[in-house]
Short mmCIF file of N, CA and C and ligand atoms in Angstrom, two decimals:
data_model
loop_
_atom_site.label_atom_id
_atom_site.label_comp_id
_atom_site.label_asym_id
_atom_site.label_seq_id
_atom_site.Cartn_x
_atom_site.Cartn_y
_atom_site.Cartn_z
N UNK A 300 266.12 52.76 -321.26
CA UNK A 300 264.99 52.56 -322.20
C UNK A 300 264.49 51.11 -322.15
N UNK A 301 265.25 50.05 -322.14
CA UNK A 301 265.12 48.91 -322.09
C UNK A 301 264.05 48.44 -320.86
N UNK A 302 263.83 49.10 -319.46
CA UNK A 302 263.14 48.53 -318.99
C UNK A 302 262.16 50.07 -318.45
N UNK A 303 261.59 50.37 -319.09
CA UNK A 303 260.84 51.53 -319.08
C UNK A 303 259.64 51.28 -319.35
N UNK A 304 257.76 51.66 -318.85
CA UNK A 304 257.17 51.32 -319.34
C UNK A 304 255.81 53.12 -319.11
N UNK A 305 255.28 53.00 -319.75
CA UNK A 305 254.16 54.42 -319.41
C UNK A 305 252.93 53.14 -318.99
N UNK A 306 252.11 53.87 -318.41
CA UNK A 306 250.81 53.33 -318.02
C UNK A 306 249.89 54.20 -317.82
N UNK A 307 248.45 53.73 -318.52
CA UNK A 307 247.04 54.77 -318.29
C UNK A 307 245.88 53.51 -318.24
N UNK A 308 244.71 54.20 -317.69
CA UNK A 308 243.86 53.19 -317.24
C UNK A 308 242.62 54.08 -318.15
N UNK A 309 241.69 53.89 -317.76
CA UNK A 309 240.55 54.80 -317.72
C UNK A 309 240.03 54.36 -316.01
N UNK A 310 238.70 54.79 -315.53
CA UNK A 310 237.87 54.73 -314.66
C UNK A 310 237.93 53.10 -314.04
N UNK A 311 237.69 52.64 -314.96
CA UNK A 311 237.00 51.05 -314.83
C UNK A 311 238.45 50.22 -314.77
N UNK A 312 239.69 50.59 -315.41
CA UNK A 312 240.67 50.03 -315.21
C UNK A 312 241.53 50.25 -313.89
N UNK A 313 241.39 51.36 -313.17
CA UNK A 313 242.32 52.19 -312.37
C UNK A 313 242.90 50.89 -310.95
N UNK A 314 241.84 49.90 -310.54
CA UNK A 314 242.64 49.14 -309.41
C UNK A 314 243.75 48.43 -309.90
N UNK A 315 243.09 47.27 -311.50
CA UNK A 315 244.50 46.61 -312.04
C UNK A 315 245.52 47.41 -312.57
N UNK A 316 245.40 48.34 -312.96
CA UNK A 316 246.55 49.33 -313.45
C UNK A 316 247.81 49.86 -312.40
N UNK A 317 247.24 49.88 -311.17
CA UNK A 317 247.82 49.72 -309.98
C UNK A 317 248.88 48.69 -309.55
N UNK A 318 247.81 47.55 -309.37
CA UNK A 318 248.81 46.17 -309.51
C UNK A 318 249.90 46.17 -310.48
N UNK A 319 249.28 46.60 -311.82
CA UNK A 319 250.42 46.07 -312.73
C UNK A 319 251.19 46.70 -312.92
N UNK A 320 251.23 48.10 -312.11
CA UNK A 320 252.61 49.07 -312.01
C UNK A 320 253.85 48.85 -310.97
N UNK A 321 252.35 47.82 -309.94
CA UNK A 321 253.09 47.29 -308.92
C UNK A 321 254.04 46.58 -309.54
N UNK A 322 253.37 45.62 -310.12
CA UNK A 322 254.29 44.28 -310.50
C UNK A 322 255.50 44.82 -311.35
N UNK A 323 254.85 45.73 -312.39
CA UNK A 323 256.31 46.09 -313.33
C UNK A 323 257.51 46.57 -312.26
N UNK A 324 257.12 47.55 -311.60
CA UNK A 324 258.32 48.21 -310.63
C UNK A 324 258.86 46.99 -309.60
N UNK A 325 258.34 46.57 -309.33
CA UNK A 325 258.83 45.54 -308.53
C UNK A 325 259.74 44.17 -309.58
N UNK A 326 259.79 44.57 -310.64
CA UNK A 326 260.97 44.24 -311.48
C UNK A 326 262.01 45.05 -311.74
N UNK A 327 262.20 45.92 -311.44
CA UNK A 327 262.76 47.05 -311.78
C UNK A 327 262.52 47.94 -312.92
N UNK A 328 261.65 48.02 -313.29
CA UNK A 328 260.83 48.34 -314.37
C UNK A 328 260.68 49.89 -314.13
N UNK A 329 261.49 50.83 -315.00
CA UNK A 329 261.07 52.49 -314.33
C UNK A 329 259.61 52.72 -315.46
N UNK A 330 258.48 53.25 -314.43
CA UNK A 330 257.27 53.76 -314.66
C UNK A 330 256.57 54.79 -314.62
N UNK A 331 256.06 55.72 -316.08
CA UNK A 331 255.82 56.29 -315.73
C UNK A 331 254.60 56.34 -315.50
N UNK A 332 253.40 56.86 -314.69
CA UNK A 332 251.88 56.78 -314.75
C UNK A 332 251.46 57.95 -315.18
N UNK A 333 250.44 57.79 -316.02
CA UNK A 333 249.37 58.76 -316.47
C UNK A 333 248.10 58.61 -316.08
N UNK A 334 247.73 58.04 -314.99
CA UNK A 334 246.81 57.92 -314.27
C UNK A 334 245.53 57.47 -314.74
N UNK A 335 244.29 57.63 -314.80
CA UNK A 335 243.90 59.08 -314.15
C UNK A 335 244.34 58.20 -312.49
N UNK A 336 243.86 59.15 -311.86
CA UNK A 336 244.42 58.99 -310.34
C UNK A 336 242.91 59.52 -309.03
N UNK A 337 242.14 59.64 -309.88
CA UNK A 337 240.81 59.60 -309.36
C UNK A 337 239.62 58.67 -309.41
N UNK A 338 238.73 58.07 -309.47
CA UNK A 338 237.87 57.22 -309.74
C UNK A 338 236.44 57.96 -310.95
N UNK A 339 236.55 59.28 -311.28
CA UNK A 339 235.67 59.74 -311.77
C UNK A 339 236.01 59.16 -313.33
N UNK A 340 234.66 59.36 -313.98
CA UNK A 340 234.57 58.16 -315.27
C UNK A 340 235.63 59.57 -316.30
N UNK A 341 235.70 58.37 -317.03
CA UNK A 341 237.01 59.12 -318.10
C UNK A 341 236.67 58.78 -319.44
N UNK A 342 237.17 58.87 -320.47
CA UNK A 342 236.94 57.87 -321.69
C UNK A 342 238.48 57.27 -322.02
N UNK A 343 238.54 56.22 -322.29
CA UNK A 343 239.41 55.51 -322.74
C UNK A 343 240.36 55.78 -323.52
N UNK A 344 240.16 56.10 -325.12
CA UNK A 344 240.61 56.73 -325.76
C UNK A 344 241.68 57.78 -325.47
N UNK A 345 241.02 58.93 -324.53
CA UNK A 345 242.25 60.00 -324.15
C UNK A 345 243.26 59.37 -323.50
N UNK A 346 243.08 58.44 -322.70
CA UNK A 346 244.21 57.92 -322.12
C UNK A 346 245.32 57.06 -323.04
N UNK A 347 244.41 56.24 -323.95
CA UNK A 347 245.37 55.69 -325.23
C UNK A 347 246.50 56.14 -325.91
N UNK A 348 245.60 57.47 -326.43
CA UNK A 348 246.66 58.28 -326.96
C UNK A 348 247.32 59.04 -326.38
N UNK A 349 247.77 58.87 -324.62
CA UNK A 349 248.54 59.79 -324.19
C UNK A 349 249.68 58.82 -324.26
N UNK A 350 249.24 57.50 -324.02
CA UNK A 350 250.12 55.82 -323.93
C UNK A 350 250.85 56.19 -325.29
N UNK A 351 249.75 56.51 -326.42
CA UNK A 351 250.77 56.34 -327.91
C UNK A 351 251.95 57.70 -328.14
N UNK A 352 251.34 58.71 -327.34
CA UNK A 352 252.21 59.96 -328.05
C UNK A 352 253.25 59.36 -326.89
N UNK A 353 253.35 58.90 -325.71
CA UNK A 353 254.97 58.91 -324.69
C UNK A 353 255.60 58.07 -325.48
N UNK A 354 255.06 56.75 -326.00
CA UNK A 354 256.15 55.86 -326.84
C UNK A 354 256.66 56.70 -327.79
N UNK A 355 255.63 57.15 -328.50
CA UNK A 355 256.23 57.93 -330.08
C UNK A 355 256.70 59.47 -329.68
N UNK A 356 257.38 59.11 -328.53
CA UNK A 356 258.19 60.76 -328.46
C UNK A 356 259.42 59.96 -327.32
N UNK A 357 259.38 58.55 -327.26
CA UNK A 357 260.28 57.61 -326.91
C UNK A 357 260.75 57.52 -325.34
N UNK A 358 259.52 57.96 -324.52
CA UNK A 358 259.47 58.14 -323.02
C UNK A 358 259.57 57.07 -322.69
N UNK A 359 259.57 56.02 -323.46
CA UNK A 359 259.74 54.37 -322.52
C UNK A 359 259.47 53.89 -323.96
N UNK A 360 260.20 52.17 -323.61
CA UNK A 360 259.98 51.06 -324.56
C UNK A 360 258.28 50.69 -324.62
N UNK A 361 257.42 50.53 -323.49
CA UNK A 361 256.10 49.46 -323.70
C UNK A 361 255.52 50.69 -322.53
N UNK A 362 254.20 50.03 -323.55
CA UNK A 362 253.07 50.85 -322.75
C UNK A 362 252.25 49.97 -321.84
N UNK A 363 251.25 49.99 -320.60
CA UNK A 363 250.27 49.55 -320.43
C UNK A 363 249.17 50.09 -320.29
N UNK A 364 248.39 49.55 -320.94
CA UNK A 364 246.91 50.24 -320.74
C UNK A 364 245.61 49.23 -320.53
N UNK A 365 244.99 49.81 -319.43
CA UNK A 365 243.60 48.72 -318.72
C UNK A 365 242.46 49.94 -318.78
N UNK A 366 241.41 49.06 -318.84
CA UNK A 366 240.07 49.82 -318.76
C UNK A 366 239.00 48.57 -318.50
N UNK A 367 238.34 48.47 -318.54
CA UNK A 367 237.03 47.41 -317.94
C UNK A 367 237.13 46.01 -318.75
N UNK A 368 237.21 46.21 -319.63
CA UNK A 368 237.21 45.13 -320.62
C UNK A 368 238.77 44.53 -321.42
N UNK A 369 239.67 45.50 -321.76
CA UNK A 369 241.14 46.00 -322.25
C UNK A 369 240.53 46.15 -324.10
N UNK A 370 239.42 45.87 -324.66
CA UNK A 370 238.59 46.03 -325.68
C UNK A 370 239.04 47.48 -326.43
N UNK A 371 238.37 48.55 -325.42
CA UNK A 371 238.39 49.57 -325.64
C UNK A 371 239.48 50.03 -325.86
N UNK A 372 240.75 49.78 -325.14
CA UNK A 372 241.99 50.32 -325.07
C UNK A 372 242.67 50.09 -326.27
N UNK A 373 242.49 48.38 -326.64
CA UNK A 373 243.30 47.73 -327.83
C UNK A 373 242.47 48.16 -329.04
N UNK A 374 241.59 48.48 -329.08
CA UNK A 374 241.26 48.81 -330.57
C UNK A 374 241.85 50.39 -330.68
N UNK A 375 241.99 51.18 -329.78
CA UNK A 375 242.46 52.76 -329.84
C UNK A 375 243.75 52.67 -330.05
N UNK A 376 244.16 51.82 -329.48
CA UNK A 376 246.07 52.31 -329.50
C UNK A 376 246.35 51.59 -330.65
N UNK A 377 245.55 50.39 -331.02
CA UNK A 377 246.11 50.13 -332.49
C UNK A 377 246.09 50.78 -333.71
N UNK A 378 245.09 52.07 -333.34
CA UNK A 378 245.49 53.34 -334.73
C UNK A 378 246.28 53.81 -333.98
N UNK A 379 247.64 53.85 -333.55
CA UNK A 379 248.09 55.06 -333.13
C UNK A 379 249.73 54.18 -333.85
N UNK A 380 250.56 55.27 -334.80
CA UNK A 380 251.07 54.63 -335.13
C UNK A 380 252.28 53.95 -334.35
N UNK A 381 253.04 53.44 -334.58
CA UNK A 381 254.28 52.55 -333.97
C UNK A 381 253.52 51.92 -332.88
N UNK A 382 252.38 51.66 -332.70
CA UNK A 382 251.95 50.90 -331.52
C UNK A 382 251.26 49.39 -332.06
N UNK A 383 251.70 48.56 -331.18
CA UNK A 383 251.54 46.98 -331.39
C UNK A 383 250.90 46.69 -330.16
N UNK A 384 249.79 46.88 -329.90
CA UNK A 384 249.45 46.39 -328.75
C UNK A 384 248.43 45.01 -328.79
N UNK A 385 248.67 44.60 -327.69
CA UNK A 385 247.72 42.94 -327.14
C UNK A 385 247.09 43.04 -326.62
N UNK A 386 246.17 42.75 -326.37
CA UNK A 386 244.77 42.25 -325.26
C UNK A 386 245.30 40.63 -324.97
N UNK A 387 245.89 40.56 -323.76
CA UNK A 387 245.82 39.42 -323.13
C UNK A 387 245.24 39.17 -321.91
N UNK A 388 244.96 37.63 -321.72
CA UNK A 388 244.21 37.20 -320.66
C UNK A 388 244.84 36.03 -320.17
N UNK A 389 246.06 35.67 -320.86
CA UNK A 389 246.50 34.69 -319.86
C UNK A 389 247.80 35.01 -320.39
N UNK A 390 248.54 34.48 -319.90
CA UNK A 390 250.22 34.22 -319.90
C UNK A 390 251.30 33.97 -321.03
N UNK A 391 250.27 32.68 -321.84
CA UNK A 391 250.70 32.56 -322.84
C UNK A 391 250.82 33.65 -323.93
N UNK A 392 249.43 34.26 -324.27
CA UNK A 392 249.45 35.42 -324.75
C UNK A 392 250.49 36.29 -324.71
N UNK A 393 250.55 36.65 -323.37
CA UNK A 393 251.22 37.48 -323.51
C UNK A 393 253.15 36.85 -323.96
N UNK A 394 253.23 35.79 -323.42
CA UNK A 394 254.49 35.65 -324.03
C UNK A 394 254.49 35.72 -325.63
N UNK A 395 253.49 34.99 -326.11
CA UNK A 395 253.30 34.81 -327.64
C UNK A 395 253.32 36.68 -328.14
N UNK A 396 252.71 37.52 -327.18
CA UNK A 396 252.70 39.08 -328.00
C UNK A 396 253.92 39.28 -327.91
N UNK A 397 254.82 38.95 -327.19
CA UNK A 397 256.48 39.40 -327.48
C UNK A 397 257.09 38.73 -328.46
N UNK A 398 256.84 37.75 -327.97
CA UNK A 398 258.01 36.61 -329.42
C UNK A 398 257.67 36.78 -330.74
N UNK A 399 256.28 36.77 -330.72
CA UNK A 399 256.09 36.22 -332.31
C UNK A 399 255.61 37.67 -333.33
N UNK A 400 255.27 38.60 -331.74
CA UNK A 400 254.36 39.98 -332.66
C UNK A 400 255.24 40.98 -332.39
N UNK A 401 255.93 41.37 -331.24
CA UNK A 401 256.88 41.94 -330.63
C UNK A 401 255.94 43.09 -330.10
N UNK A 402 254.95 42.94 -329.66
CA UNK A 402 253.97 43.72 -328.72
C UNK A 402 255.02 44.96 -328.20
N UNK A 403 254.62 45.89 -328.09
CA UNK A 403 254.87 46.93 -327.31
C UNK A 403 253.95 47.65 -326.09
N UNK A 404 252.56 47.33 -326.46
CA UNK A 404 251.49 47.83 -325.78
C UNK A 404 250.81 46.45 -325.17
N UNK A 405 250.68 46.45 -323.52
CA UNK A 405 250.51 45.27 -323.06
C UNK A 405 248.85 45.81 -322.48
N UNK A 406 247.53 44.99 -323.29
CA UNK A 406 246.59 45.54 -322.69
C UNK A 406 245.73 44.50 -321.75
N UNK A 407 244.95 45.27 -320.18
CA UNK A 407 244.90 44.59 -319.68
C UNK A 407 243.23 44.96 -319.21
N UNK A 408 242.38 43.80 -318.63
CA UNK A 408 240.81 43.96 -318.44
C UNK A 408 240.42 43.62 -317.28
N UNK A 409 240.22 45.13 -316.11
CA UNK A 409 239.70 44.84 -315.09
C UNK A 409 238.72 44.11 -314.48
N UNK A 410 237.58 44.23 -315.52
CA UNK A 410 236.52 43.28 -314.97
C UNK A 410 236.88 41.56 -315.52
N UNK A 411 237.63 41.38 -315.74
CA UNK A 411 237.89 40.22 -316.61
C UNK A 411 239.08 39.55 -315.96
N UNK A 412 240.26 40.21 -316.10
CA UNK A 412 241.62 39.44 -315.08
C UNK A 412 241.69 40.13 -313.53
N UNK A 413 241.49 38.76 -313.11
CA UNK A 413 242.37 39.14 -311.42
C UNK A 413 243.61 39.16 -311.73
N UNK A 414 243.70 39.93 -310.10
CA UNK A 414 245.00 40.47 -309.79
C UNK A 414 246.10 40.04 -309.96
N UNK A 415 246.28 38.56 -309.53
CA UNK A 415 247.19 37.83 -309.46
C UNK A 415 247.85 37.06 -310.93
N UNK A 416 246.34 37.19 -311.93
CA UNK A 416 247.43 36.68 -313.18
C UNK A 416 247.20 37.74 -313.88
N UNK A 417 247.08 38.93 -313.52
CA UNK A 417 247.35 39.82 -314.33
C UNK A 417 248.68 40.50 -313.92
N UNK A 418 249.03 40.03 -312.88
CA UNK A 418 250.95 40.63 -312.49
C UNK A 418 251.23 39.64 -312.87
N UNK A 419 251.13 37.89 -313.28
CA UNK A 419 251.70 36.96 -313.93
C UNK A 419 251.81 37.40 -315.58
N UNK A 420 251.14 38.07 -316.00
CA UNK A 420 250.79 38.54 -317.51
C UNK A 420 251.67 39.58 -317.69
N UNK A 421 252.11 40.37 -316.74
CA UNK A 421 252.81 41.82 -316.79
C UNK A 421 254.08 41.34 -317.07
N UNK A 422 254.72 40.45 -315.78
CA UNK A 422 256.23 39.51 -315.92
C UNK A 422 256.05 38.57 -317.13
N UNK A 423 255.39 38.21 -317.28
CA UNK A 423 255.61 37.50 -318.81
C UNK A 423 255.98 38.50 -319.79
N UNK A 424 255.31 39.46 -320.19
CA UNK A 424 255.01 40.36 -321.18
C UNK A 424 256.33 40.75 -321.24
N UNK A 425 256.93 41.43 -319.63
CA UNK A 425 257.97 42.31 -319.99
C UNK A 425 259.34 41.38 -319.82
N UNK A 426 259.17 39.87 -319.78
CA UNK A 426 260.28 39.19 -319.32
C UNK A 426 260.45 38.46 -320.56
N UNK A 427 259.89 38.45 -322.10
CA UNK A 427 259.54 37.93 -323.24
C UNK A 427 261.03 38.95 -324.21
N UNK A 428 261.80 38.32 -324.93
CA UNK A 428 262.13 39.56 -325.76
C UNK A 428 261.61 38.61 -327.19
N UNK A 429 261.67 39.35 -328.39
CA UNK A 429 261.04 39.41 -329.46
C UNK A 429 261.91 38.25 -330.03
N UNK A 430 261.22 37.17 -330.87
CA UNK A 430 262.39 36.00 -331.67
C UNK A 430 262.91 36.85 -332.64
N UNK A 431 262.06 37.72 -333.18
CA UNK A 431 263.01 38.23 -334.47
C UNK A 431 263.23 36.83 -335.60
N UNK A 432 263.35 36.90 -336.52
CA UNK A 432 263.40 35.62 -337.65
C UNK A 432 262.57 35.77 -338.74
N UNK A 433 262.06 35.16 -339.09
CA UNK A 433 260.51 34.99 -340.01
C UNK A 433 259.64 36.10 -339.23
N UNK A 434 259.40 36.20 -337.81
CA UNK A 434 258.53 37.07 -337.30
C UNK A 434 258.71 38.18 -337.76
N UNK A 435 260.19 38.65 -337.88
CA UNK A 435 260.58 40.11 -338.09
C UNK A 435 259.75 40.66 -339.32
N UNK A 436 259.98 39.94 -340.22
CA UNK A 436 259.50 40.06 -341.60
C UNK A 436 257.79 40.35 -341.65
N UNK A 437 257.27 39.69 -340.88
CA UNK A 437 255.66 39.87 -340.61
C UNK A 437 255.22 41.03 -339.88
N UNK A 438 256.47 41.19 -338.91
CA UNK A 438 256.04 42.44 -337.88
C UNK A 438 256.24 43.69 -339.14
N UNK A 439 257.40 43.65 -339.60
CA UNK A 439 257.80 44.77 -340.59
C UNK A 439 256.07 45.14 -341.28
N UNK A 440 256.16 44.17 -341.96
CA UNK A 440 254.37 44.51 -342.44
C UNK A 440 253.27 44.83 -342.17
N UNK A 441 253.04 44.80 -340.69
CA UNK A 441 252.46 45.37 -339.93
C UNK A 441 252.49 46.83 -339.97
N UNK A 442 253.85 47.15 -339.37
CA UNK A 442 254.21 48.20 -339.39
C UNK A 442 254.20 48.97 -340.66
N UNK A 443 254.46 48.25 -341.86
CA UNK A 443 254.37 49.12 -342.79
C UNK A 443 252.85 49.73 -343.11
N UNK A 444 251.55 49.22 -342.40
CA UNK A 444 250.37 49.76 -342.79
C UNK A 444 250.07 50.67 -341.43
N UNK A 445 250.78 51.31 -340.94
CA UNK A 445 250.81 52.53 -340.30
C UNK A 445 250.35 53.69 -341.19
N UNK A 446 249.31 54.39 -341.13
CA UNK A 446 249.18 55.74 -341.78
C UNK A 446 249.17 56.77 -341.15
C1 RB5 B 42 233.73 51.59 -319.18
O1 RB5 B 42 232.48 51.35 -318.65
C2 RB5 B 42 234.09 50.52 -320.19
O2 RB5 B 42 233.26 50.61 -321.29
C3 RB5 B 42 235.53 50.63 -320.60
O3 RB5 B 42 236.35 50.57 -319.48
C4 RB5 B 42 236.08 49.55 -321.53
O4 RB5 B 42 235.75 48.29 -321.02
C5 RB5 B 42 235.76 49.71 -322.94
O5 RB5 B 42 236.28 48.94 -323.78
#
């Protein structure tokens, strides 16, 4: 469970979603993909919530999800409950979504990040574990406005 991750793209996300399955597995990272696995347009959303129901039926620890912008993705999976997801664009971010938020959902924006720091963003993300402390207490609250 610990190094497990699901991944879905939509249309516009599908090359970085690639990379960053690359990059996760090439940590040893077991992955599962939900594709899509074609280039025909999709909507975002369905893919979100396929990201939210594998966590919340506990198919893996962290999700990733890309689409053109990562906009679309992060505002969907953040109604979905037990999901904490980020929109990052650089590194820091993403370390800061582990430590301080304890991110679970790492979201990522094709037209926006290249390749190369968006597999720097993936190893951050999944190489981050949570401080837990004062954070815990904030994340808890988060979580408690799940409906
Ligand atoms: C698709 O054109 C695009 O709108 C979508 O991938 C995403 O960027 C939406 O937030």
């Amino acid at each position: 469970m610990a190094d497990t991750l699901v991944a879905a793209s939509d249309h516009a996300g599908l090359t970085l979603r690639a990379e960053a399955v690359k990059a996760a597995r090439a940590r040893g990272v077991e992955v599962e993909d939900l594709g899509p696995f074609t280039a025909d347009s999709v909507d975002y959303p369905d893919f979100a919530v396929r990201v939210g129901e594998a966590l919340a039926a506990g198919r893996a620890r962290f999700g990733l999800l890309v689409c053109g912008t990562g906009i679309g993705m992060s505002i969907t999976a953040n109604k979905l409950a037990g999901v904490r997801a980020a929109l990052c664009r650089t590194e820091y971010e993403a370390r800061m979504a582990r430590a301080h938020n304890d991110a679970n959902v790492l979201c990522l924006g094709e037209r926006v990040t290249g390749a190369g720091l968006a597999t720097a963003i993936v190893e951050a993300f999944l190489a981050t574990p949570f401080e837990g402390g004062r954070h815990a207490r904030r994340v808890e609250k988060v979580n408690a406005l799940d409906r």
